[in-house]
Amino acid sequence: MVEKENNKESLPEISIEQLEEGVQHVNNPIIGLMPIEKRYLKSVKEYVQNNNNFYFSDGEARVEVRVVSDEIIRVRLAPHGTFLEEFSYAVNKPEQRVTVFSFDEDEDKYWVKTNTVTCLISKKDFLISFQDNQGLVTNEDYTTMHWEENADFGGYYVYCTKKCSPEENFYGLGDKPTGFNLRGKRFQNWNTDTYSFAKDQDPLYRSIPFYIGIKEGVSYGVFLDNTYKTHFDFGHQEHDKTSFWADGGEIQYYYIHGPHMMDVVKRYHTLTGTHPLPPQWALGYHQCRWSYYPESKLKSLAKNFRERKIPCDALYLDIDYMDGYRCFTWNKKYFPDPKRMIKELLNDGFKTVVIIDPGIKVDDNYWVFREGKENKYFCRRSDDYFMEGHVWPGRCQFPDYTNPEVRQWWGGLFKELVEVGVAGVWNDMNEPAVFGSGTFPNDVRHQYDGHRGSHRKAHNVYGMQMVRATYDGLKKLQKNKRPFTITRAGYSGVQRYSSVWTGDNLASWEHLRLASLQCQRLSVSGVSFCGTDIGGFTGEPDGELFTRWIQLGVFTPFMRAHSAGDTREREPWSFGKEYEDINRKFIELRYRLLPYIYSAFWEQHRYGFPILRPIVMVEQDVKTNLVREEEFTFGDKILISPVMEPGQTSKVLYLPAGKWYDYWTHEPFEGGMEHTVATPLDSMPIFVKAGSVIPEWPLMQYVGEFEPDEIKFQIYYSDYEVNSFYFEDHGDTFAYEQDIYTEKKFVVKGDATMLNIKQFSEGLYTPRYETYELKLIGLPFIPSKVYIDGKEQNQDLKFDELKRVIIHANKNFRNIEIFK
Ligand code: GLC
């Protein structure tokens, strides 16, 4: 196996201390020691308004304050008065609906005000701050925005330094492998291939320059839409300053108002988009390895799943399925007839997902290379030579995915793979990774959708544009079927095109904990459809670690086991019968909960709700000493407290305020406090909020194995009113865009003598099944009568061994009343 080096070619770190000084010297690796003068905004001399844009000038530099919506205000800085062209890969809707805003000024300040947020610009020193309707200042400049001219590439380093209050905490920034709260830490965003990454290593594969601050119980967000290398410091260098800066481009940040963390995340999604609804099969269990080959190996893997009755939906082909690692080719020795093989796997319920990397082998006898070369689709250096580097196939050139024509071409290359039946595509190595040097040199040129620039500007979006091209291509080729894509690299907005996994992690308990933190963090950073290599990519997990990871994996939106080529076998049965049985039990749980999981994906797609929600999001004012960071909710109803230590037989966990039920025993628990619960290996603490209606499918070995003739709902008694949502549709087409879906709302409320369940439906989809099985959990009385839509029913109302009462109802019921 080849170990890949990290990108070592970066400019020396500049400390905040240096930043706050006027003139400094930076040792630049290209041109040596050079003076850099730091320039600051001076007093505001004039302002001009143009609709919802306000321009403030100090005579030379200009600042634009744009009211984007009631809750979002954008700030830009142009050091010499000319703003860069309006263009963003992240923000797909720059103009939002502006309702009411006003402008005012007093002796000291200008006020740009919406219904919910006010941006204040001080006249004397050009400091910018934001406050809410109650006058609470949530975010304010410590120094004015500033910049350094950089002769090296003709741009600026641009800086913004904010005050950081003593109690302020910070979240977000994508997949940083560190403790959940970012306070006291400093980070960089520069997509980097980090094989076997360590805890606290930075940067990793993705760049999401978006953070959430919580100050005095109020949340706000800052999204720095800058694709250059960016830096964030949350009170690390100096405890009272939070800074963000970029090695080029513009200070262009969106201030996003809360007051709740959920509001901030939803509003961030209104800027950068949500995940499209994935095909339902993509939510099943996926089995991957570097690599399953030849065909007989893949077939025996498939046979094992079905014979052992462990549900599975997708099998992966890593790089060895190709001919000499040439993308879009097959190794015919290993896979003589891919079309037949894929069809046979499909008949058995398995989808095939293949890896496609960006490096195209330099080989004039290879059609992809020839086409790319003839059409000038590959990246070039500043001296007009092609960008060449070594990756798996050896000497390679790399498509410039920031060119729309190249994206179009790339999308079309999947034609044959789609024709042979490939169901999903996995884009890897797209930081972009290059052996030896780490990545491309900074001077590589990019078309950048007509806003030409160097690799400094395009590096962090390269992977996102690759998977965008893949997604768009598949969407066209698969006609009305939803594409499934997975990418390693990405930038804010990547969620519009792909799911992601966290890259080459390690088989260790520490990485199991990181897996939970990284997925939660991605989820609040706009990338909900995420997962980790279950079991750890490198190294060897023992049975216990693998099983605990499968348990966590059930509740990561993307569930895939993957391992490096030099590791031992890593399937759910590889560790002996005891572990196999538990792994099966948990993968089955995933399949039973698929309608709940799918509904959470709908809520993400339609409304921008993150799928995983850290405890601090569920309960913003939670006392931090009560939070176990690995704990989170999946959707808004199910809380998971995964087991993170070997040999652990019990753990202390925290339940947010309200009433909860143990998923396994149905025992009720009070929230707002800690509990100690048993954690034998065959179990994991799972709690369900009182009042929830949780849909379950009958057990299937793969999605679509059969049409369920009944949907089960677990209904958890509550004495306060609780709403639950359930979504269903065809599961793999875009018909939902024409309203061919059903969104159901259940409202549950009980008292000492009765339980009432109401159902409301919206949408045009008609499922085939007719009835519901409703399992009533936690009834505080022995029921004697049940009415459905006013009619008394003759149903058996006994408690079963799990203290549930089971009733049946037509799927269109509107009102059920159960009486003591
Ligand atoms: C990279 C990927 C890994 C993959 C391997 C071979 O290391 O992160 O998932 O298996 O390349 O393609």
XYZ file of C-alpha atoms and ligand atoms in Angstrom, residues 4 195 205 290 318-319 355 357 392 426 428-429 488 501 503-504 533 537 560 562-563, ligand 1:
33
model
C 0.320 9.467 0.877
C -4.298 8.933 5.118
C -10.356 16.508 3.272
C -10.168 -2.076 -1.022
C -12.601 -0.063 -5.330
C -9.810 0.815 -7.802
C -14.976 4.290 -7.505
C -10.859 9.183 -9.252
C -2.833 5.157 -8.642
C -17.794 7.052 -5.399
C -12.174 9.762 -4.241
C -8.744 11.497 -4.264
C -14.220 12.585 -0.072
C -17.480 9.985 4.159
C -11.839 9.454 4.724
C -9.052 7.183 5.900
C -15.510 3.862 7.412
C -9.969 2.077 7.344
C -20.819 1.741 5.076
C -14.805 -0.107 4.510
C -11.222 -1.186 5.063
C -8.134 6.258 -0.610
C -9.557 6.253 -0.102
C -9.956 4.859 0.301
C -9.775 3.928 -0.896
C -8.339 3.965 -1.397
C -8.151 3.166 -2.675
O -7.241 5.974 0.414
O -9.735 7.163 0.952
O -11.277 4.841 0.753
O -10.110 2.616 -0.532
O -7.963 5.319 -1.670
O -8.969 3.609 -3.686
